[in-house]
Amino acid sequence: MSASSSGKGNIPAIEVRDLTVAYREKPVLWDIDVSIPQGVLLAVVGPNGAGKTTLIKAILGLIKPAAGQVRVLGKPYSRHNRMVGYVPQRGSVDWDFPTNALDVVLMGRYGHLGWFRRPGSRDVELAMAALEQVGMAEFAQRQINQLSGGQQQRVFLARALVQDAPIYLMDEPFVGVDAKTETAIVDLLKALREQGKTVVVVHHDLQTLTEYYDWALLLNVRKIALGPVSEVITEDNLKVAYGGRTAIGVL
Amino acid sequence: MDLILLAFTDYTLRTVIMGTALLGIVSGALGSFAVLRKQSLLGDAISHAALPGICLAFLVFMTKSPFLLFLGAVGAGWLGTIMMMLVTKHTRLKQDAILGIVLSVFFGFGLVLLTWIQRMPNASQSGLNTFLFGNASTLLVEDVTMMAVLGVIVLVILIAMWKEFKILSFDPDFAHVSGFRVTALDVTLTTLIVVAIVLGLQTVGVVLMSAMVIAPAAAARQWTDRLGLMVVVAAIIGAFSGVIGALISSSVPKLPTGPTIVLVVSAFVMGSLLFAPNRGLLWAAYHQYQNRKHLRAQTVLANLFSLAQNHDDPHYPHDIAALRAIGHAAFSQAMRQLESESMVLHHGEDLWGLTDKGIEKAQSVAKDIDS
């Protein structure tokens, strides 16, 4: 299943070319060119409204771009459905939906099952293992509206884990979680990288960048910098991304 | 009693019961998905939008054949839904405004057609106006047969695509990422909801049919936290409401079926909102009361304990007045509760002291507060 085979290691995991996304004439992403190599743990950073979530959604084909192309492991996304595991923002679903944690994690198997086939005992085993991995095994039967924010986030992570994809896209998995959950998630991200997977995470906290990630993409409607964290997170780059914006805000 | 006996012997009544049970099951089951996807009002728009379709089908074919009228209703309901989706996508109007516009335009057009049909000089059109408020007694065997066939088809598709509809309803973006064609799924599920609504129009009427989609699901959600069970419970509530309402309306002359059924299903909703465990209002109120009582008792216990710290004897009894000084007016009840749990000992008059068990409990409460 793992597609990060060494033979095609030089194909970028994600390649975005000339990507422009606009909501009602106002560009959210402007002429983005990004090439993310395989096997990196990359943070997407930038101020609010920089288009971080939009970039993730455009890569996944959830948003139609005004222009540009996205390639995942060298192929257009639509032909590569099971290549990407996805952790959406926690607030994107209604947690009062009548279901339990295990059932949500099982949804991560639906892509492998395809149309009409129901999850079987093998899928339940995988889902339980994933819940175990995020420290949520004892909450498997728990109603999802009775989970804390951090626990809900972990359920989403477990759901992505059972997708067993070579590439992971995660939208702000650290929002609203306690320190313990944050550590657990970071360990998980690093474990995924050790397995040779490519992990792209929308991240907010500039303080923890060097500690958590090896690559970073600095974004503010346009691409500002992409590369190893130490090269991207420089004072000049940050001033371009954040500083200019603040100056305009003050004026 | 007579009615129940009749139900098994009387041919017409049996037809009515089977028809209303069927429509209740189908609308309850599909309604669960409409409610979970926050499309409750879509059902209202669809049912109203179906009226011109019924009238047009009658005008074109000059027959009241249930299947042709059904096709007309589905067509119009569908057209209304598509228009809503298109307007939502291409304008800045909000969903509720669009629903309101489509509903009233289609329903208004339907009423115009209906009035025109009723003025036509031939007798075959009589009875078409029962589609407004519904009339279960007009159900014929051929109607019920069609409802049964279509109902079974709808339910089979629902079961076959259970996993797909579940992921679509919970997290459509994730469904897309998992490789499902979300638009196709959305259209399929919406079509099933349209069919479920149209099946009930003759019995319940276009004006109130949406209640049969929303209410059983809303009631069922109160009783369970599992999607499968919710759908089953909604189907059962829908069936019972349909049958009970139809029986009441057919035993009272000139009582329209739709409003009667809706009153019955509303009673189910009221009961569920009040009495369901966990989510019910009474349950919540009882829990709040219990929590408050518990908290009050713990506060008294902690206060007694801190007062006793001033003495060498932790059992040292204190006057209620001393506790009142610390604050907490209504605690004779709390005292009685603590006494029943043998946490405190009544030393006569207004004097109360802790027992060993009470001391232990007070210490653990204090520890909880500290940590």
Coordinates of C-alpha atoms in Angstrom, one line a residue:
Chain A
M1 CA 0.0 0.0 0.0
S2 CA 2.8 2.4 0.9
A3 CA 3.5 4.3 -2.3
S4 CA 6.6 6.1 -1.0
S5 CA 8.6 3.5 -2.7
S6 CA 12.2 4.4 -3.2
G7 CA 12.1 4.0 -7.0
K8 CA 10.1 7.2 -7.6
G9 CA 11.7 9.1 -4.8
N10 CA 12.4 12.1 -7.0
I11 CA 8.8 12.7 -8.0
P12 CA 7.5 15.4 -5.7
A13 CA 4.8 14.3 -3.2
I14 CA 2.8 17.4 -4.1
E15 CA 3.3 19.7 -6.9
V16 CA 1.3 22.9 -7.3
R17 CA 1.7 25.0 -10.4
D18 CA 0.4 28.5 -11.0
L19 CA -2.4 28.0 -8.5
T20 CA -4.8 30.9 -8.1
V21 CA -8.0 30.6 -6.0
A22 CA -10.4 33.5 -5.7
Y23 CA -13.6 34.0 -3.8
R24 CA -15.7 36.5 -5.7
E25 CA -12.9 38.3 -7.5
K26 CA -10.7 38.6 -4.4
P27 CA -7.8 36.3 -4.7
V28 CA -7.1 34.0 -1.7
L29 CA -4.2 32.3 -3.3
W30 CA -2.2 34.0 -6.0
D31 CA 0.0 32.2 -8.5
I32 CA 1.3 29.7 -6.1
D33 CA 4.2 27.4 -7.2
V34 CA 5.0 24.7 -4.7
S35 CA 6.9 21.5 -4.9
I36 CA 6.9 19.4 -1.8
P37 CA 9.4 16.5 -1.8
Q38 CA 8.5 13.1 -0.5
G39 CA 9.2 12.2 3.1
V40 CA 9.2 15.7 4.7
L41 CA 7.3 16.9 7.7
L42 CA 6.2 20.3 6.5
A43 CA 4.4 23.2 8.3
V44 CA 2.2 25.6 6.3
V45 CA 2.4 28.9 8.2
G46 CA 1.2 32.4 7.6
P47 CA -1.1 35.0 9.1
N48 CA -4.9 34.6 9.3
G49 CA -6.5 34.8 5.8
A50 CA -3.2 33.8 4.2
G51 CA -5.0 31.0 2.3
K52 CA -3.5 28.0 4.3
T53 CA -6.7 26.0 4.5
T54 CA -7.6 27.0 0.9
L55 CA -4.3 25.6 -0.3
I56 CA -5.0 22.3 1.5
K57 CA -8.5 22.2 0.0
A58 CA -7.3 23.0 -3.5
I59 CA -4.7 20.2 -3.3
L60 CA -7.5 17.8 -2.3
G61 CA -9.8 19.0 -5.0
L62 CA -12.4 20.3 -2.5
I63 CA -12.1 23.8 -4.1
K64 CA -12.0 24.5 -7.8
P65 CA -9.1 26.8 -8.5
A66 CA -9.5 29.7 -10.9
A67 CA -6.2 28.6 -12.5
G68 CA -3.4 26.2 -12.1
Q69 CA -2.8 22.6 -11.6
V70 CA -2.2 20.2 -8.7
R71 CA -0.3 17.0 -9.0
V72 CA 0.0 14.4 -6.2
L73 CA 2.8 11.9 -6.7
G74 CA 3.0 13.1 -10.3
K75 CA -0.7 12.5 -11.1
P76 CA -3.7 14.7 -11.1
Y77 CA -5.5 14.4 -7.8
S78 CA -8.8 12.8 -9.0
R79 CA -6.9 9.7 -10.2
H80 CA -5.2 9.4 -6.9
N81 CA -7.9 9.2 -4.4
R82 CA -6.3 7.0 -1.8
M83 CA -2.9 8.8 -1.9
V84 CA -3.9 11.4 0.6
G85 CA -5.0 11.0 4.2
Y86 CA -6.9 14.1 5.5
V87 CA -7.4 15.6 8.9
P88 CA -9.9 18.5 8.5
Q89 CA -10.4 21.3 11.0
R90 CA -12.3 19.9 14.0
G91 CA -15.0 22.5 13.7
S92 CA -15.9 21.4 10.1
V93 CA -18.3 18.7 11.2
D94 CA -21.3 18.5 13.6
W95 CA -20.1 16.5 16.6
D96 CA -23.7 15.9 17.7
F97 CA -24.0 13.4 14.8
P98 CA -25.3 10.1 16.3
T99 CA -22.2 7.9 16.2
N100 CA -19.3 6.8 18.3
A101 CA -15.5 7.3 18.1
L102 CA -14.9 3.8 16.6
D103 CA -17.4 4.5 13.9
V104 CA -15.8 7.7 12.9
V105 CA -12.4 6.1 12.7
L106 CA -13.9 3.3 10.5
M107 CA -14.9 6.0 8.0
G108 CA -11.1 6.2 7.2
R109 CA -11.5 2.7 5.8
Y110 CA -14.4 3.6 3.5
G111 CA -12.0 4.7 0.7
H112 CA -10.3 1.3 0.7
L113 CA -13.6 -0.5 0.7
G114 CA -15.0 1.4 -2.2
W115 CA -18.7 1.5 -3.1
F116 CA -21.3 -0.7 -1.3
R117 CA -18.9 -2.9 0.7
R118 CA -19.3 -2.7 4.5
P119 CA -16.4 -2.5 6.9
G120 CA -15.6 -6.0 8.3
S121 CA -13.7 -7.3 11.3
R122 CA -10.3 -6.6 9.7
D123 CA -11.4 -2.9 9.4
V124 CA -12.5 -2.8 13.0
E125 CA -9.1 -4.3 14.1
L126 CA -7.3 -1.6 12.1
A127 CA -9.5 1.1 13.6
M128 CA -9.0 -0.1 17.1
A129 CA -5.2 -0.2 16.5
A130 CA -5.4 3.4 15.3
L131 CA -7.4 4.4 18.3
E132 CA -4.8 2.7 20.5
Q133 CA -2.0 4.6 18.7
V134 CA -3.6 8.0 19.6
G135 CA -4.4 6.8 23.1
M136 CA -8.1 6.7 22.6
A137 CA -8.8 2.9 22.7
E138 CA -10.9 3.2 25.9
F139 CA -13.1 5.8 24.3
A140 CA -14.0 3.6 21.2
Q141 CA -17.6 3.3 22.1
R142 CA -17.9 6.8 23.4
Q143 CA -20.5 9.1 21.8
I144 CA -18.6 11.7 19.8
N145 CA -20.4 14.6 21.4
Q146 CA -19.1 13.5 24.8
L147 CA -15.5 13.7 23.8
S148 CA -13.4 16.8 24.7
G149 CA -11.9 18.9 21.9
G150 CA -8.5 17.2 22.2
Q151 CA -10.1 13.7 22.1
Q152 CA -12.1 14.7 19.0
Q153 CA -8.9 15.8 17.4
R154 CA -7.3 12.5 18.2
V155 CA -10.3 10.6 16.7
F156 CA -9.8 12.5 13.5
L157 CA -6.1 11.6 13.5
A158 CA -6.9 8.0 14.0
R159 CA -9.4 8.2 11.1
A160 CA -6.6 9.5 8.9
L161 CA -4.2 6.8 10.1
V162 CA -6.4 4.0 9.0
Q163 CA -6.5 5.6 5.5
D164 CA -2.9 4.3 5.3
A165 CA -1.9 6.9 2.8
P166 CA 1.6 8.0 1.7
I167 CA 0.7 11.6 2.0
Y168 CA -1.1 13.4 4.9
L169 CA -2.7 16.8 4.9
M170 CA -3.8 18.1 8.3
D171 CA -5.6 21.4 8.9
E172 CA -4.7 22.9 12.3
P173 CA -4.6 19.7 14.3
F174 CA -3.2 21.6 17.4
V175 CA -6.1 24.0 17.8
G176 CA -7.8 23.7 21.1
V177 CA -5.9 20.7 22.4
D178 CA -4.1 20.5 25.8
A179 CA -0.3 20.1 26.1
K180 CA -0.6 16.4 26.6
T181 CA -2.5 15.9 23.3
E182 CA -0.1 18.3 21.5
T183 CA 2.9 16.1 22.5
A184 CA 1.0 13.0 21.5
I185 CA 0.2 14.5 18.1
V186 CA 3.8 15.7 17.5
D187 CA 5.1 12.2 18.3
L188 CA 2.6 10.8 15.8
L189 CA 3.6 13.2 13.1
K190 CA 7.3 12.3 13.6
A191 CA 6.4 8.6 13.5
L192 CA 4.7 9.1 10.2
R193 CA 7.7 10.8 8.8
E194 CA 9.9 7.9 10.1
Q195 CA 7.7 5.6 8.0
G196 CA 8.7 7.7 4.9
K197 CA 5.3 9.5 4.6
T198 CA 4.9 13.1 3.6
V199 CA 3.1 15.1 6.2
V200 CA 1.8 18.6 5.5
V201 CA 0.3 20.4 8.5
V202 CA -1.3 23.9 8.7
H203 CA 0.3 25.3 11.8
H204 CA -0.2 28.5 13.8
D205 CA 2.5 28.6 16.5
L206 CA 5.8 30.0 15.2
Q207 CA 7.6 29.2 18.4
T208 CA 7.3 25.5 18.0
L209 CA 8.2 25.3 14.3
T210 CA 11.9 24.3 14.5
E211 CA 11.0 21.8 17.2
Y212 CA 8.2 20.0 15.4
Y213 CA 9.0 20.3 11.6
D214 CA 11.8 19.9 9.2
W215 CA 10.3 21.9 6.3
A216 CA 8.1 25.0 6.2
L217 CA 6.0 26.8 3.6
L218 CA 5.5 30.5 4.4
L219 CA 2.4 31.8 2.8
N220 CA 0.4 35.0 2.6
V221 CA -1.8 34.8 -0.5
R222 CA 1.5 34.5 -2.4
K223 CA 4.2 32.0 -1.6
I224 CA 6.9 33.7 0.4
A225 CA 9.3 30.9 1.0
L226 CA 9.5 27.1 0.9
G227 CA 12.3 24.9 2.3
P228 CA 14.0 23.7 5.4
V229 CA 12.6 25.5 8.5
S230 CA 15.8 27.3 9.3
E231 CA 16.0 28.7 5.8
V232 CA 12.4 29.7 5.6
I233 CA 11.8 31.2 9.1
T234 CA 14.1 34.2 8.8
E235 CA 13.4 37.7 10.1
D236 CA 13.1 39.1 6.6
N237 CA 10.7 36.4 5.4
L238 CA 8.5 36.8 8.5
K239 CA 8.4 40.6 8.0
V240 CA 7.2 40.0 4.5
A241 CA 4.5 37.5 5.7
Y242 CA 3.4 39.2 8.9
G243 CA 5.0 42.6 9.2
G244 CA 3.7 44.2 6.1
R245 CA 0.2 43.1 7.0
T246 CA 0.4 44.6 10.4
A247 CA 1.7 47.9 9.0
I248 CA -1.3 48.1 6.7
G249 CA -3.6 47.2 9.6
V250 CA -2.1 50.1 11.7
L251 CA -2.4 52.6 8.9
Chain B
M1 CA -61.6 -1.5 20.5
D2 CA -64.2 -1.6 17.7
L3 CA -61.7 0.3 15.5
I4 CA -59.0 -2.2 16.1
L5 CA -61.3 -5.1 15.2
L6 CA -62.4 -3.2 12.1
A7 CA -58.8 -2.7 11.1
F8 CA -58.4 -6.4 10.6
T9 CA -61.8 -7.0 8.9
D10 CA -62.6 -3.9 7.1
Y11 CA -61.1 -3.8 3.6
T12 CA -61.0 0.0 3.2
L13 CA -59.6 0.5 6.7
R14 CA -56.9 -2.1 6.1
T15 CA -55.8 -0.3 3.0
V16 CA -55.6 3.0 4.9
I17 CA -53.6 1.5 7.7
M18 CA -51.1 -0.1 5.3
G19 CA -50.8 3.0 3.3
T20 CA -50.2 5.3 6.3
A21 CA -47.8 2.9 7.9
L22 CA -45.8 2.7 4.7
L23 CA -45.6 6.4 4.3
G24 CA -44.6 6.8 8.0
I25 CA -41.8 4.2 7.7
V26 CA -40.3 5.7 4.5
S27 CA -40.6 9.4 5.5
G28 CA -39.3 8.6 9.0
A29 CA -36.2 6.7 7.7
L30 CA -35.3 9.2 5.0
G31 CA -36.2 12.1 7.2
S32 CA -33.5 11.1 9.6
F33 CA -30.9 11.9 6.9
A34 CA -32.7 15.2 6.0
V35 CA -32.6 16.3 9.6
L36 CA -29.0 15.2 10.2
R37 CA -27.9 17.0 7.1
K38 CA -29.8 20.1 8.3
Q39 CA -32.1 20.0 5.3
S40 CA -35.3 19.9 7.3
L41 CA -36.7 22.9 5.5
L42 CA -35.8 21.5 2.1
G43 CA -38.5 18.9 2.7
D44 CA -41.1 21.7 3.2
A45 CA -40.0 23.3 -0.1
I46 CA -40.1 20.0 -1.9
S47 CA -43.5 19.0 -0.8
H48 CA -45.0 22.4 -1.7
A49 CA -43.2 22.4 -5.0
A50 CA -44.8 19.1 -5.9
L51 CA -48.3 20.5 -6.1
P52 CA -47.9 22.1 -9.6
G53 CA -46.4 18.8 -10.8
I54 CA -49.5 16.9 -9.7
C55 CA -51.8 19.4 -11.4
L56 CA -49.7 19.4 -14.6
A57 CA -49.6 15.6 -14.7
F58 CA -53.4 15.6 -14.4
L59 CA -53.8 18.2 -17.1
V60 CA -51.6 16.4 -19.6
F61 CA -52.9 12.9 -19.1
M62 CA -56.4 13.7 -17.8
T63 CA -56.3 10.9 -15.4
K64 CA -55.7 10.4 -11.7
S65 CA -53.6 7.4 -12.2
P66 CA -51.4 7.3 -9.0
F67 CA -48.2 6.6 -10.9
L68 CA -48.6 9.5 -13.4
L69 CA -49.4 11.9 -10.6
F70 CA -46.5 10.6 -8.7
L71 CA -44.2 11.2 -11.6
G72 CA -45.5 14.7 -12.0
A73 CA -44.9 15.4 -8.3
V74 CA -41.4 13.9 -8.3
G75 CA -40.6 15.9 -11.4
A76 CA -41.7 19.2 -9.9
G77 CA -40.2 18.5 -6.5
W78 CA -36.9 17.7 -8.2
L79 CA -37.1 20.8 -10.3
G80 CA -37.7 22.9 -7.2
T81 CA -34.7 21.3 -5.5
I82 CA -32.4 21.9 -8.5
M83 CA -33.5 25.5 -8.7
M84 CA -32.7 26.0 -5.0
M85 CA -29.2 24.4 -5.5
L86 CA -28.5 26.6 -8.6
V87 CA -29.7 29.8 -7.0
T88 CA -27.7 29.0 -3.9
K89 CA -24.6 28.5 -6.0
H90 CA -24.8 31.4 -8.3
T91 CA -26.2 34.2 -6.2
R92 CA -25.5 35.7 -2.8
L93 CA -29.0 35.0 -1.5
K94 CA -29.0 33.0 1.7
Q95 CA -30.4 29.4 1.8
D96 CA -33.5 30.3 3.9
A97 CA -34.5 33.1 1.5
I98 CA -34.1 30.8 -1.5
L99 CA -36.2 28.1 0.2
G100 CA -38.9 30.6 0.9
I101 CA -39.0 31.9 -2.6
V102 CA -39.0 28.5 -4.4
L103 CA -41.6 27.2 -2.0
S104 CA -44.1 30.1 -2.5
V105 CA -43.5 30.4 -6.3
F106 CA -44.2 26.7 -6.9
F107 CA -47.0 26.5 -4.3
G108 CA -48.7 29.6 -5.7
F109 CA -48.5 28.2 -9.3
G110 CA -49.9 24.9 -8.0
L111 CA -52.8 26.7 -6.4
V112 CA -53.6 28.6 -9.6
L113 CA -53.6 25.3 -11.6
L114 CA -55.7 23.6 -8.9
T115 CA -58.3 26.3 -9.0
W116 CA -58.4 26.2 -12.8
I117 CA -58.7 22.4 -12.8
Q118 CA -61.6 22.5 -10.5
R119 CA -63.5 24.9 -12.7
M120 CA -63.1 22.6 -15.7
P121 CA -66.4 21.1 -16.9
N122 CA -65.8 17.5 -16.3
A123 CA -66.2 15.4 -13.3
S124 CA -63.0 13.4 -13.2
Q125 CA -61.0 16.2 -11.6
S126 CA -62.9 16.0 -8.3
G127 CA -60.7 15.0 -5.5
L128 CA -57.5 16.5 -6.7
N129 CA -57.7 19.1 -3.9
T130 CA -57.3 16.4 -1.3
F131 CA -53.6 16.8 -2.1
L132 CA -53.7 20.0 -0.1
F133 CA -54.4 18.6 3.3
G134 CA -54.5 14.9 2.5
N135 CA -57.2 12.3 2.8
A136 CA -56.3 8.8 3.8
S137 CA -59.8 7.5 2.9
T138 CA -59.1 8.2 -0.7
L139 CA -56.3 5.6 -0.7
L140 CA -57.0 2.8 -3.0
V141 CA -55.3 -0.6 -3.3
E142 CA -53.5 0.5 -6.4
D143 CA -52.2 3.6 -4.5
V144 CA -50.9 1.4 -1.6
T145 CA -49.4 -1.1 -4.0
M146 CA -47.4 1.7 -5.7
M147 CA -46.4 3.1 -2.3
A148 CA -45.2 -0.3 -1.2
V149 CA -43.2 -0.9 -4.4
L150 CA -41.5 2.5 -4.4
G151 CA -41.1 2.4 -0.6
V152 CA -39.2 -0.9 -0.7
I153 CA -37.0 0.4 -3.6
V154 CA -36.2 3.5 -1.6
L155 CA -35.4 1.5 1.6
V156 CA -33.3 -1.0 -0.3
I157 CA -31.2 1.7 -1.8
L158 CA -30.9 3.3 1.6
I159 CA -29.6 0.1 3.1
A160 CA -27.3 -0.7 0.2
M161 CA -25.7 2.8 0.3
W162 CA -25.8 3.1 4.1
K163 CA -22.0 3.6 4.5
E164 CA -21.9 6.2 1.7
F165 CA -24.9 8.1 3.0
K166 CA -23.4 8.1 6.5
I167 CA -20.1 9.5 5.5
L168 CA -21.8 12.1 3.2
S169 CA -24.0 13.2 6.1
F170 CA -21.2 13.4 8.7
D171 CA -18.3 14.7 6.7
P172 CA -18.8 15.3 2.9
D173 CA -15.3 16.6 2.4
F174 CA -13.9 13.4 3.9
A175 CA -16.2 11.4 1.6
H176 CA -14.6 13.3 -1.4
V177 CA -11.1 12.7 -0.1
S178 CA -12.0 9.0 0.3
G179 CA -12.8 8.8 -3.4
F180 CA -16.6 8.9 -3.4
R181 CA -18.4 11.1 -5.9
V182 CA -20.1 13.5 -3.5
T183 CA -22.3 15.2 -6.0
A184 CA -23.7 11.9 -7.2
L185 CA -24.3 10.8 -3.6
D186 CA -25.9 14.0 -2.8
V187 CA -28.3 13.8 -5.8
T188 CA -29.1 10.2 -5.0
L189 CA -30.0 10.9 -1.3
T190 CA -31.9 14.0 -2.2
T191 CA -33.9 12.0 -4.8
L192 CA -34.8 9.4 -2.2
I193 CA -36.0 12.2 0.1
V194 CA -38.1 13.6 -2.7
V195 CA -39.7 10.2 -3.4
A196 CA -40.3 9.7 0.3
I197 CA -42.1 13.0 0.5
V198 CA -44.1 12.5 -2.7
L199 CA -45.3 9.1 -1.5
G200 CA -47.1 10.7 1.4
L201 CA -48.7 13.6 -0.4
Q202 CA -52.1 12.0 -1.1
T203 CA -52.5 11.0 2.6
V204 CA -50.9 13.9 4.4
G205 CA -51.1 16.7 1.8
V206 CA -48.5 19.1 0.5
V207 CA -49.0 21.7 3.2
L208 CA -48.0 19.5 6.1
M209 CA -46.0 16.6 4.6
S210 CA -42.7 18.1 5.7
A211 CA -43.7 17.4 9.3
M212 CA -43.7 13.7 8.6
V213 CA -40.1 14.1 7.4
I214 CA -38.8 16.2 10.2
A215 CA -40.8 15.2 13.3
P216 CA -40.2 11.4 13.5
A217 CA -36.5 12.0 13.0
A218 CA -36.4 14.8 15.6
A219 CA -38.2 12.6 18.1
A220 CA -36.0 9.6 17.4
R221 CA -32.8 11.6 17.8
Q222 CA -33.8 12.1 21.5
W223 CA -33.8 8.4 22.3
T224 CA -30.6 7.2 20.7
D225 CA -27.0 8.1 19.8
R226 CA -26.7 5.6 17.0
L227 CA -27.6 6.4 13.4
G228 CA -29.0 2.9 12.7
L229 CA -31.2 2.9 15.7
M230 CA -32.3 6.5 15.0
V231 CA -33.5 5.6 11.5
V232 CA -35.4 2.5 12.8
V233 CA -37.0 4.5 15.7
A234 CA -38.0 7.3 13.3
A235 CA -39.5 4.8 11.0
I236 CA -41.5 3.3 13.8
I237 CA -42.7 6.7 15.1
G238 CA -43.6 7.7 11.6
A239 CA -45.6 4.5 11.1
F240 CA -47.5 4.7 14.4
S241 CA -48.3 8.4 13.8
G242 CA -49.5 7.7 10.3
V243 CA -51.8 4.9 11.4
I244 CA -53.1 6.5 14.6
G245 CA -53.8 9.8 12.8
A246 CA -55.5 8.1 9.8
L247 CA -57.7 6.1 12.2
I248 CA -58.7 9.1 14.1
S249 CA -59.5 11.2 11.0
S250 CA -61.4 8.4 9.4
S251 CA -63.6 8.0 12.5
V252 CA -64.5 11.7 12.6
P253 CA -66.5 13.0 9.6
K254 CA -64.7 15.7 7.6
L255 CA -61.6 15.6 9.7
P256 CA -58.7 15.9 7.2
T257 CA -56.0 13.3 7.6
G258 CA -52.9 15.4 7.2
P259 CA -53.4 17.7 10.2
T260 CA -54.5 14.8 12.4
I261 CA -51.4 12.8 11.6
V262 CA -49.2 15.9 12.2
L263 CA -50.9 16.4 15.6
V264 CA -50.1 12.8 16.6
V265 CA -46.5 13.0 15.5
S266 CA -46.2 16.3 17.3
A267 CA -47.3 14.6 20.5
F268 CA -44.4 12.1 19.9
V269 CA -42.0 14.9 19.5
M270 CA -43.2 16.7 22.6
G271 CA -43.0 13.5 24.6
S272 CA -39.5 12.8 23.4
L273 CA -38.3 16.3 24.0
L274 CA -39.5 16.0 27.6
F275 CA -39.0 12.5 28.7
A276 CA -36.1 11.0 26.7
P277 CA -33.2 9.9 28.8
N278 CA -30.0 12.0 28.5
R279 CA -31.3 14.5 26.0
G280 CA -34.8 15.0 27.5
L281 CA -35.6 18.3 29.3
L282 CA -36.9 16.5 32.4
W283 CA -33.8 14.4 32.6
A284 CA -31.6 17.4 32.3
A285 CA -33.6 19.3 35.0
Y286 CA -33.4 16.3 37.3
H287 CA -29.6 16.0 36.8
Q288 CA -29.1 19.7 37.4
Y289 CA -31.1 19.4 40.7
Q290 CA -29.1 16.3 41.7
N291 CA -25.8 18.1 41.0
R292 CA -26.9 21.2 42.9
K293 CA -27.9 19.0 45.9
H294 CA -24.7 17.2 45.8
L295 CA -22.6 20.3 45.6
R296 CA -24.5 21.9 48.4
A297 CA -24.0 18.9 50.7
Q298 CA -20.3 18.9 49.8
T299 CA -20.0 22.6 50.7
V300 CA -21.6 22.0 54.0
L301 CA -19.3 19.1 54.7
A302 CA -16.3 21.1 53.8
N303 CA -17.4 24.0 56.0
L304 CA -18.1 21.7 59.0
F305 CA -14.7 20.2 58.5
S306 CA -12.9 23.6 58.4
L307 CA -14.8 24.7 61.5
A308 CA -13.8 21.5 63.3
Q309 CA -10.1 22.3 62.5
N310 CA -10.3 25.0 65.2
H311 CA -10.8 22.2 67.8
D312 CA -8.8 19.2 68.6
D313 CA -11.8 16.9 68.0
P314 CA -12.7 16.7 64.3
H315 CA -16.1 15.4 65.4
Y316 CA -16.7 18.6 67.3
P317 CA -20.4 19.5 66.8
H318 CA -21.3 23.0 65.7
D319 CA -24.4 25.1 65.8
I320 CA -26.2 25.5 62.5
A321 CA -25.9 29.3 63.1
A322 CA -22.1 29.0 62.8
L323 CA -22.5 27.3 59.5
R324 CA -25.0 29.9 58.3
A325 CA -22.4 32.6 59.1
I326 CA -20.1 31.0 56.6
G327 CA -22.9 31.2 54.1
H328 CA -25.4 28.8 52.6
A329 CA -29.0 29.4 53.6
A330 CA -30.9 26.4 52.4
F331 CA -29.1 23.6 54.1
S332 CA -31.5 21.8 56.4
Q333 CA -32.1 19.7 53.3
A334 CA -28.4 19.2 52.8
M335 CA -28.0 18.2 56.5
R336 CA -30.8 15.6 56.2
Q337 CA -29.1 14.2 53.1
L338 CA -25.7 14.0 54.8
E339 CA -27.3 12.4 57.8
S340 CA -28.9 9.8 55.7
E341 CA -25.5 9.0 54.2
S342 CA -24.2 8.9 57.8
M343 CA -21.7 11.6 57.1
V344 CA -22.9 13.8 59.9
L345 CA -24.3 13.2 63.4
H346 CA -27.1 15.2 65.0
H347 CA -26.0 16.1 68.5
G348 CA -29.4 17.5 69.5
E349 CA -30.9 21.0 69.1
D350 CA -29.1 22.7 66.2
L351 CA -25.8 21.0 66.9
W352 CA -24.2 18.9 64.1
G353 CA -20.8 17.2 63.9
L354 CA -18.9 15.1 61.4
T355 CA -18.7 11.3 61.6
D356 CA -15.6 9.4 60.7
K357 CA -17.0 8.8 57.3
G358 CA -17.8 12.5 56.9
I359 CA -14.3 13.5 57.9
E360 CA -12.9 11.1 55.3
K361 CA -15.2 12.4 52.6
A362 CA -14.5 16.1 53.6
Q363 CA -10.7 15.4 53.2
S364 CA -11.1 13.9 49.8
V365 CA -13.3 16.8 48.7
A366 CA -10.7 19.2 50.0
K367 CA -8.0 17.3 48.0
D368 CA -10.2 17.4 44.8
I369 CA -10.5 21.2 45.2
D370 CA -6.7 21.6 45.7
S371 CA -5.7 19.5 42.7

